[in-house]
Tab-separated table of C-alpha atoms in Angstrom:
chain	number	residue	atom	x	y	z
A	134	MET	CA	42.494	-21.770	-32.481
A	135	SER	CA	43.933	-21.779	-29.629
A	136	ASP	CA	43.760	-24.175	-27.467
A	137	GLN	CA	42.942	-21.672	-25.084
A	138	GLN	CA	39.565	-20.391	-27.325
A	139	SER	CA	38.725	-23.827	-28.010
A	140	ASN	CA	38.264	-24.848	-23.803
A	141	GLN	CA	36.185	-21.546	-23.843
A	142	ASN	CA	33.882	-23.050	-26.522
A	143	SER	CA	34.060	-27.103	-24.860
A	144	PRO	CA	30.791	-27.403	-22.798
A	145	SER	CA	31.470	-28.162	-19.038
A	146	PRO	CA	31.836	-31.239	-17.246
A	147	ILE	CA	28.675	-30.429	-15.162
A	148	GLU	CA	26.961	-29.116	-17.898
A	149	ASN	CA	27.819	-32.578	-20.412
A	150	PHE	CA	24.489	-33.372	-17.899
A	151	ILE	CA	22.134	-31.739	-17.818
A	152	PRO	CA	20.092	-31.539	-20.322
A	153	THR	CA	20.097	-27.766	-22.742
A	154	GLY	CA	16.614	-27.007	-22.249
A	155	PHE	CA	16.759	-27.131	-18.393
A	156	TYR	CA	18.954	-23.785	-19.288
A	157	ASP	CA	16.166	-22.533	-21.482
A	158	VAL	CA	13.688	-23.217	-18.665
A	159	ILE	CA	16.399	-20.957	-16.463
A	160	ARG	CA	16.244	-18.117	-18.805
A	161	GLN	CA	12.825	-17.736	-18.971
A	162	GLU	CA	11.063	-18.614	-16.069
A	163	ARG	CA	14.089	-16.565	-13.717
A	164	VAL	CA	11.440	-13.977	-13.433
A	165	PHE	CA	8.876	-16.202	-11.929
A	166	ILE	CA	12.038	-17.689	-10.091
A	167	GLY	CA	12.661	-14.580	-7.964
A	168	LEU	CA	9.918	-14.330	-6.992
A	169	ILE	CA	8.537	-17.887	-5.112
A	170	GLY	CA	12.690	-17.196	-3.853
A	171	LEU	CA	11.650	-13.588	-2.586
A	172	PHE	CA	8.043	-15.142	-1.175
A	173	PHE	CA	9.746	-17.750	0.734
A	174	PHE	CA	12.088	-15.068	2.439
A	175	ILE	CA	9.615	-13.352	3.474
A	176	ALA	CA	7.326	-16.316	4.792
A	177	GLY	CA	10.671	-17.032	7.023
A	178	VAL	CA	10.629	-13.549	8.288
A	179	VAL	CA	7.169	-13.694	8.843
A	180	PHE	CA	5.410	-16.667	10.396
A	181	PRO	CA	6.579	-16.094	14.043
A	182	TYR	CA	4.335	-13.213	14.019
A	183	ALA	CA	1.214	-13.844	13.942
A	184	GLU	CA	-0.564	-10.791	13.317
A	185	LEU	CA	1.425	-10.068	10.384
A	186	ALA	CA	1.798	-13.830	9.301
A	187	MET	CA	-2.749	-14.437	8.752
A	188	TRP	CA	-2.351	-12.121	6.185
A	189	VAL	CA	0.749	-12.735	4.215
A	190	GLY	CA	-0.596	-16.436	4.186
A	191	PHE	CA	-3.668	-15.018	3.435
A	192	VAL	CA	-2.211	-12.929	0.227
A	193	PHE	CA	-0.233	-15.437	-1.153
A	194	ALA	CA	-2.932	-17.528	-0.817
A	195	GLY	CA	-5.477	-15.543	-2.189
A	196	TYR	CA	-3.960	-15.608	-5.334
A	197	SER	CA	-2.312	-18.878	-5.980
A	198	ALA	CA	-6.095	-20.787	-5.065
A	199	ILE	CA	-7.670	-17.977	-8.175
A	200	ALA	CA	-4.819	-18.819	-10.044
A	201	ASN	CA	-5.184	-22.766	-10.526
A	202	ASP	CA	-9.073	-22.931	-9.057
A	203	SER	CA	-9.450	-20.632	-12.641
A	204	ILE	CA	-9.499	-22.976	-14.822
A	205	GLN	CA	-12.575	-24.409	-13.283
A	206	THR	CA	-15.079	-21.959	-13.517
A	207	ILE	CA	-13.944	-19.230	-15.556
A	208	GLY	CA	-11.716	-21.763	-17.749
A	209	THR	CA	-14.240	-21.723	-20.175
A	210	PHE	CA	-15.808	-18.392	-20.449
A	211	LEU	CA	-12.216	-16.822	-20.795
A	212	ALA	CA	-11.577	-19.548	-23.398
A	213	SER	CA	-14.904	-18.032	-25.139
A	214	ASN	CA	-14.536	-14.663	-24.885
A	215	MET	CA	-10.947	-14.213	-26.159
A	216	ASP	CA	-12.414	-11.315	-28.496
A	217	LYS	CA	-13.336	-9.838	-25.181
A	218	LYS	CA	-11.344	-7.260	-23.795
A	219	TRP	CA	-10.288	-8.672	-20.155
A	220	TRP	CA	-11.441	-5.983	-17.775
A	221	VAL	CA	-14.861	-6.278	-19.004
A	222	LEU	CA	-14.875	-9.871	-18.863
A	223	TRP	CA	-12.863	-8.611	-14.928
A	224	LEU	CA	-15.383	-6.778	-14.392
A	225	TRP	CA	-18.902	-9.002	-14.439
A	226	ILE	CA	-16.979	-11.998	-13.109
A	227	GLY	CA	-15.133	-9.250	-10.067
A	228	GLY	CA	-18.533	-7.958	-9.690
A	229	ILE	CA	-20.512	-11.487	-9.114
A	230	PHE	CA	-17.109	-12.384	-6.287
A	231	LEU	CA	-17.769	-8.995	-4.404
A	232	ILE	CA	-21.540	-9.098	-4.731
A	233	THR	CA	-21.604	-13.496	-3.030
A	234	VAL	CA	-18.625	-13.115	-0.471
A	235	SER	CA	-20.668	-9.621	1.120
A	236	ALA	CA	-24.202	-11.428	1.665
A	237	SER	CA	-22.293	-14.028	3.289
A	238	PHE	CA	-20.188	-11.645	5.480
A	239	TYR	CA	-24.075	-10.116	5.956
A	240	ILE	CA	-25.989	-12.975	6.853
A	241	TYR	CA	-23.516	-15.375	8.352
A	242	ASP	CA	-22.299	-12.380	11.058
A	243	GLY	CA	-19.043	-12.031	9.415
A	244	ASP	CA	-18.312	-15.353	7.895
A	245	VAL	CA	-16.936	-15.073	4.251
A	246	THR	CA	-16.976	-18.999	3.439
A	247	TYR	CA	-21.108	-19.891	3.573
A	248	GLN	CA	-19.817	-22.041	6.877
A	249	ARG	CA	-17.347	-24.131	4.577
A	250	LEU	CA	-15.595	-23.780	7.733
A	251	THR	CA	-17.650	-24.864	10.929
A	252	SER	CA	-16.702	-28.327	10.222
A	253	LYS	CA	-14.645	-30.539	12.433
A	254	GLY	CA	-10.865	-30.028	11.511
A	255	PHE	CA	-11.237	-26.234	10.968
A	256	ALA	CA	-13.924	-24.117	13.400
A	257	GLU	CA	-11.121	-22.405	14.815
A	258	ALA	CA	-8.983	-19.886	13.893
A	259	PRO	CA	-4.960	-20.284	13.807
A	260	THR	CA	-3.546	-19.117	16.677
A	261	ASP	CA	0.340	-18.968	15.869
A	262	PHE	CA	2.001	-20.127	11.977
A	263	SER	CA	3.988	-22.073	11.607
A	264	PHE	CA	6.530	-21.605	8.688
A	265	LEU	CA	4.916	-24.069	6.449
A	266	GLN	CA	1.297	-23.134	6.382
A	267	VAL	CA	2.202	-19.705	5.204
A	268	ALA	CA	4.501	-21.135	2.593
A	269	ALA	CA	1.891	-23.609	1.263
A	270	PRO	CA	0.744	-20.846	-1.561
A	271	VAL	CA	3.440	-20.707	-2.469
A	272	PHE	CA	4.050	-24.306	-3.621
A	273	LEU	CA	1.132	-24.065	-5.174
A	274	LEU	CA	2.286	-21.200	-7.154
A	275	ILE	CA	4.603	-23.665	-8.308
A	276	LEU	CA	2.589	-26.371	-9.395
A	277	THR	CA	0.338	-23.767	-11.074
A	278	ARG	CA	3.485	-22.545	-13.228
A	279	MET	CA	3.706	-26.275	-14.187
A	280	ARG	CA	0.100	-26.174	-15.099
A	281	MET	CA	-0.798	-29.128	-12.295
A	282	PRO	CA	-4.474	-28.588	-11.255
A	283	VAL	CA	-3.658	-30.017	-8.256
A	284	SER	CA	-6.393	-29.634	-5.495
A	285	THR	CA	-6.761	-25.645	-3.367
A	286	THR	CA	-8.744	-27.829	-0.862
A	287	PHE	CA	-6.043	-30.609	-0.382
A	288	LEU	CA	-3.037	-28.146	-0.350
A	289	LEU	CA	-4.484	-25.302	1.664
A	290	LEU	CA	-7.022	-26.579	3.727
A	291	SER	CA	-5.129	-29.586	4.916
A	292	CYS	CA	-1.950	-26.922	6.496
A	293	PHE	CA	-4.797	-26.222	8.976
A	294	ALA	CA	-6.876	-29.595	10.136
A	295	THR	CA	-6.421	-29.287	14.030
A	296	SER	CA	-7.965	-33.369	13.367
A	297	ALA	CA	-6.853	-36.327	10.976
A	298	GLU	CA	-10.830	-36.787	10.564
A	299	GLY	CA	-10.702	-33.025	9.007
A	300	ILE	CA	-9.073	-34.437	6.191
A	301	THR	CA	-9.995	-37.632	5.577
A	302	SER	CA	-13.524	-35.893	5.339
A	303	VAL	CA	-13.031	-33.757	2.410
A	304	LEU	CA	-10.552	-36.471	0.637
A	305	GLY	CA	-14.276	-38.081	0.435
A	306	LYS	CA	-16.428	-35.777	-0.475
A	307	SER	CA	-14.018	-34.605	-2.898
A	308	LEU	CA	-13.952	-37.890	-4.265
A	309	GLN	CA	-17.344	-38.957	-4.704
A	310	GLY	CA	-18.161	-35.469	-6.646
A	311	TYR	CA	-14.847	-37.201	-9.593
A	312	GLY	CA	-16.533	-40.585	-9.781
A	313	LEU	CA	-20.620	-38.502	-10.291
A	314	ALA	CA	-19.061	-35.553	-12.184
A	315	LEU	CA	-17.369	-37.980	-14.385
A	316	ILE	CA	-20.191	-40.334	-14.653
A	317	ALA	CA	-22.840	-37.184	-15.129
A	318	GLY	CA	-20.017	-35.429	-17.745
A	319	LEU	CA	-20.325	-39.257	-19.263
A	320	VAL	CA	-23.842	-39.059	-19.265
A	321	VAL	CA	-24.537	-36.403	-20.217
A	322	TRP	CA	-22.409	-36.196	-23.332
A	323	LEU	CA	-23.281	-39.824	-24.465
A	324	ILE	CA	-26.702	-37.638	-24.916
A	325	VAL	CA	-25.127	-33.964	-25.998
A	326	THR	CA	-22.683	-35.497	-28.986
A	327	ASN	CA	-24.963	-36.536	-31.236
A	328	THR	CA	-27.731	-34.034	-30.694
A	329	LEU	CA	-26.817	-30.571	-29.636
A	330	GLU	CA	-23.141	-30.256	-30.200
A	331	LYS	CA	-23.326	-31.914	-33.876
A	332	ARG	CA	-25.605	-28.872	-35.005
A	333	PHE	CA	-22.795	-26.535	-33.704
A	334	LYS	CA	-21.515	-25.619	-36.835
A	335	GLY	CA	-21.105	-21.730	-37.978
A	336	GLU	CA	-21.851	-18.870	-35.634
A	337	PRO	CA	-23.480	-19.435	-32.501
A	338	HIS	CA	-27.728	-17.654	-32.104
A	339	LYS	CA	-26.694	-13.978	-30.384
A	340	LEU	CA	-28.642	-15.631	-27.263
A	341	TRP	CA	-26.038	-18.162	-26.833
A	342	LEU	CA	-23.889	-15.492	-25.271
A	343	PRO	CA	-25.923	-13.637	-22.854
A	344	THR	CA	-27.480	-17.394	-21.330
A	345	GLN	CA	-23.055	-18.385	-21.561
A	346	TRP	CA	-22.818	-15.855	-19.208
A	347	ILE	CA	-25.918	-16.181	-17.061
A	348	ILE	CA	-24.231	-19.517	-16.591
A	349	SER	CA	-20.396	-18.662	-15.981
A	350	GLY	CA	-21.704	-16.134	-13.507
A	351	THR	CA	-24.170	-18.583	-11.511
A	352	LEU	CA	-20.758	-20.982	-11.528
A	353	TRP	CA	-18.104	-18.565	-10.026
A	354	ALA	CA	-20.414	-17.758	-7.564
A	355	VAL	CA	-21.304	-21.625	-6.341
A	356	TRP	CA	-17.545	-21.744	-7.040
A	357	VAL	CA	-17.171	-18.533	-4.429
A	358	MET	CA	-19.230	-20.299	-1.489
A	359	GLN	CA	-17.290	-23.740	-1.917
A	360	ASP	CA	-14.132	-22.583	-2.271
A	361	ALA	CA	-13.617	-19.291	-0.219
A	362	ALA	CA	-13.108	-21.343	2.472
A	363	ASN	CA	-9.641	-22.235	0.869
A	364	ILE	CA	-8.671	-18.530	0.891
A	365	ALA	CA	-10.289	-17.542	4.167
A	366	VAL	CA	-8.497	-20.104	6.019
A	367	TYR	CA	-6.029	-17.381	7.123
A	368	LEU	CA	-8.115	-14.872	8.949
A	369	PRO	CA	-10.343	-15.434	11.653
A	370	ARG	CA	-14.070	-16.889	10.927
A	371	SER	CA	-16.105	-13.969	11.538
A	372	LEU	CA	-14.013	-10.941	9.733
A	373	ASP	CA	-14.936	-7.154	11.039
A	374	PHE	CA	-15.788	-4.730	8.080
A	375	THR	CA	-12.169	-3.765	8.047
A	376	GLN	CA	-11.128	-7.152	7.606
A	377	PHE	CA	-13.960	-7.798	4.892
A	378	LEU	CA	-12.834	-5.169	2.838
A	379	GLY	CA	-9.213	-6.014	2.636
A	380	PHE	CA	-10.098	-9.776	2.091
A	381	ALA	CA	-12.512	-8.239	-0.919
A	382	LEU	CA	-10.948	-6.044	-2.070
A	383	PHE	CA	-7.739	-7.980	-2.884
A	384	ILE	CA	-9.337	-10.642	-4.110
A	385	PHE	CA	-11.126	-8.366	-6.140
A	386	PHE	CA	-8.100	-7.350	-8.019
A	387	GLY	CA	-5.962	-9.975	-7.925
A	388	LEU	CA	-8.475	-11.686	-10.369
A	389	GLY	CA	-8.289	-8.248	-12.832
A	390	LEU	CA	-4.650	-9.694	-12.668
A	391	LEU	CA	-5.831	-12.799	-13.882
A	392	PHE	CA	-8.200	-12.247	-16.308
A	393	TYR	CA	-5.422	-9.632	-17.571
A	394	LEU	CA	-2.966	-12.795	-18.324
A	395	ARG	CA	-5.858	-14.358	-19.736
A	396	GLY	CA	-5.858	-17.485	-17.786
A	397	ASP	CA	-1.168	-17.767	-17.445
A	398	LYS	CA	-0.194	-21.109	-18.013
A	399	ILE	CA	-3.012	-23.348	-15.778
A	400	GLN	CA	-5.364	-22.420	-18.793
A	401	GLU	CA	-3.774	-24.643	-21.221
A	402	ILE	CA	-5.805	-27.306	-19.070
A	403	VAL	CA	-9.114	-26.590	-20.073
A	404	THR	CA	-7.512	-25.147	-23.683
A	405	GLU	CA	-6.522	-29.205	-24.800
A	406	LYS	CA	-9.928	-30.022	-24.720
A	407	SER	CA	-12.376	-31.042	-26.846
A	408	ARG	CA	-14.029	-27.181	-28.676
A	409	VAL	CA	-14.584	-25.808	-25.526
A	410	THR	CA	-13.485	-21.797	-27.634
A	411	ASP	CA	-17.328	-22.927	-28.640
A	412	VAL	CA	-19.089	-20.788	-26.491
A	413	ARG	CA	-22.132	-23.412	-27.422
A	414	SER	CA	-19.967	-26.222	-26.155
A	415	ALA	CA	-18.337	-24.199	-23.288
A	416	THR	CA	-22.046	-23.081	-21.193
A	417	ILE	CA	-23.067	-26.495	-21.599
A	418	ILE	CA	-19.717	-27.776	-19.466
A	419	ASP	CA	-20.053	-25.153	-17.107
A	420	PHE	CA	-24.182	-25.395	-16.909
A	421	VAL	CA	-23.497	-29.124	-15.812
A	422	TYR	CA	-20.708	-28.227	-13.797
A	423	ALA	CA	-23.282	-25.612	-11.905
A	424	ILE	CA	-26.045	-27.983	-10.652
A	425	LEU	CA	-23.080	-30.829	-9.408
A	426	LEU	CA	-21.716	-28.127	-6.876
A	427	VAL	CA	-24.679	-26.859	-6.434
A	428	TYR	CA	-26.075	-30.750	-5.412
A	429	LYS	CA	-23.054	-31.112	-3.265
A	430	LEU	CA	-23.208	-27.543	-1.742
A	431	THR	CA	-26.366	-28.856	-0.179
A	432	VAL	CA	-24.699	-31.691	1.197
A	433	SER	CA	-23.010	-30.945	4.312
A	434	THR	CA	-21.123	-28.316	5.399
A	435	VAL	CA	-17.420	-29.859	4.525
A	436	PRO	CA	-15.090	-28.082	2.010
A	437	MET	CA	-14.758	-30.473	-0.676
A	438	SER	CA	-11.949	-30.267	-4.340
A	439	THR	CA	-13.663	-29.150	-6.537
A	440	THR	CA	-10.727	-29.095	-8.870
A	441	TRP	CA	-11.698	-32.723	-8.410
A	442	VAL	CA	-14.956	-32.409	-9.390
A	443	PHE	CA	-13.710	-30.619	-12.232
A	444	LEU	CA	-11.935	-33.073	-13.381
A	445	GLY	CA	-14.356	-35.756	-13.829
A	446	LEU	CA	-16.923	-33.678	-15.377
A	447	LEU	CA	-14.232	-33.076	-17.970
A	448	ALA	CA	-12.760	-36.494	-18.598
A	449	GLY	CA	-16.397	-38.053	-18.849
A	450	ARG	CA	-17.423	-35.657	-21.409
A	451	GLU	CA	-13.815	-36.365	-23.067
A	452	ILE	CA	-14.823	-40.291	-23.266
A	453	GLY	CA	-18.768	-39.146	-24.462
A	454	MET	CA	-17.620	-37.407	-27.104
A	455	SER	CA	-14.767	-40.040	-27.733
A	456	ILE	CA	-17.456	-42.573	-28.094
A	457	MET	CA	-20.589	-41.344	-29.669
A	458	ASP	CA	-18.607	-39.266	-32.997
A	459	GLY	CA	-14.042	-39.918	-32.144
A	460	LYS	CA	-13.242	-39.195	-35.291
A	461	GLU	CA	-15.317	-36.340	-35.792
A	462	LYS	CA	-15.724	-34.184	-32.311
A	463	GLY	CA	-13.693	-36.437	-29.855
A	464	ARG	CA	-9.924	-38.213	-29.835
A	465	PRO	CA	-9.449	-41.756	-30.221
A	466	MET	CA	-10.179	-42.915	-26.657
A	467	GLY	CA	-6.118	-43.544	-26.269
A	468	LYS	CA	-5.313	-39.831	-26.647
A	469	VAL	CA	-8.471	-39.416	-23.993
A	470	PHE	CA	-7.236	-41.999	-21.374
A	471	SER	CA	-3.538	-40.481	-21.896
A	472	MET	CA	-5.482	-37.121	-21.007
A	473	VAL	CA	-7.328	-38.375	-18.210
A	474	PHE	CA	-4.742	-39.931	-16.246
A	475	LYS	CA	-2.051	-37.084	-16.460
A	476	ASP	CA	-5.284	-34.898	-15.091
A	477	LEU	CA	-5.672	-36.729	-12.721
A	478	SER	CA	-2.117	-37.985	-11.725
A	479	TYR	CA	-0.990	-34.144	-11.217
A	480	ALA	CA	-4.274	-33.806	-8.825
A	481	LEU	CA	-2.753	-36.688	-7.138
A	482	ILE	CA	0.361	-35.122	-7.030
A	483	GLY	CA	-1.124	-32.320	-5.184
A	484	LEU	CA	-3.178	-34.421	-2.685
A	485	VAL	CA	0.831	-36.402	-0.916
A	486	VAL	CA	2.050	-32.688	-1.687
A	487	SER	CA	-0.777	-31.849	0.830
A	488	ILE	CA	-0.566	-34.561	3.776
A	489	ILE	CA	3.528	-34.532	3.292
A	490	LEU	CA	3.106	-30.530	5.040
A	491	ALA	CA	-0.537	-31.270	6.931
A	492	ILE	CA	1.449	-34.031	8.762
A	493	SER	CA	4.736	-32.432	8.449
A	494	ILE	CA	2.958	-29.592	10.657
A	495	ASN	CA	0.775	-31.127	13.111
A	496	GLU	CA	2.089	-33.581	14.862
A	497	ASP	CA	-1.464	-34.828	16.450
A	498	VAL	CA	-2.790	-34.975	12.609
A	499	ARG	CA	0.890	-37.272	12.159
A	500	ASN	CA	-0.284	-39.771	14.483
A	501	GLU	CA	-3.911	-40.042	13.607
A	502	LEU	CA	-2.647	-40.155	9.686
A	503	LEU	CA	-0.134	-42.862	10.828
A	504	GLN	CA	-2.150	-45.164	13.093
A	505	MET	CA	-4.942	-44.786	10.589
A	506	VAL	CA	-2.704	-46.936	8.064
A	507	GLY	CA	-1.749	-48.826	10.625
A	508	ILE	CA	1.545	-47.666	10.865
A	509	GLY	CA	1.442	-45.843	14.588
């Protein structure tokens, strides 16, 4: 072999310091990376033009929020209905979405968020936009692709908070929701594991399927009441009919893409949990989660991270199953705590990113937050 051929085959000095897997990731994700670059470019072009930036930001937020939050509400529904045609699942969930937001639009005079954006710090619709506000959903897309179940409430709403109180109130309610869900999940599955789930053998009774579809549909409707604010924050607080059609139909068809992709990579957060592909277990998860969201929905109009509530519920469930029946249905406690820590750490990463975006965008929020921690 000649010296020239030897030099061509040997790795460059740079390649010696870069893991081989890095190049594999770049090859596999080259289309996604190209789209992310395009989205950042679009955000940079449109943000000075408020009317255009409003809709571009909404489009980015609409798909990224639904894609990341899909694990909470329709993740178990997808996992336990893999044998069903994707468009049947889409029409059921998409139809419920249209009914839910239409009801809010009619009852609250053009408000599609069930008054989630009437709380302090979010009541005023933005009249101009910064680059980071328009690009914030693109960061969410990246984190979603990395299978991180981050809070879309923190990441998107924090960018538009006009006061630090708006952020801290959302954080406080979300932390309460996580703790409540963890306790509820632990207690419920301490009881359920050795009473109901030990009997979940063989094919489920035919009544389980319609029961799950009804409960999952109810959960989805309650989630929309809570989290539609994360998407509609870019839009006027009261939409006219044309704006409402743009809002509703875009999300409806975005759901279609999500179901076609079967939840995409973020779905792995759900499928790695114990027995979620069983329609009976999935129904119990959705039922408890729906009750928790209904309770928190009625407490106040302050927005809340439903992601944190869902992660708390799954954490309590896994711990309860491990305590009661670790060898048969649950995992060893060490693996459970490792899984819980991983999910929570990802959620905290999203929180840190959202706070960085908030203080980068709004000087008043930055000063207030610094004063709260004793720096300002």
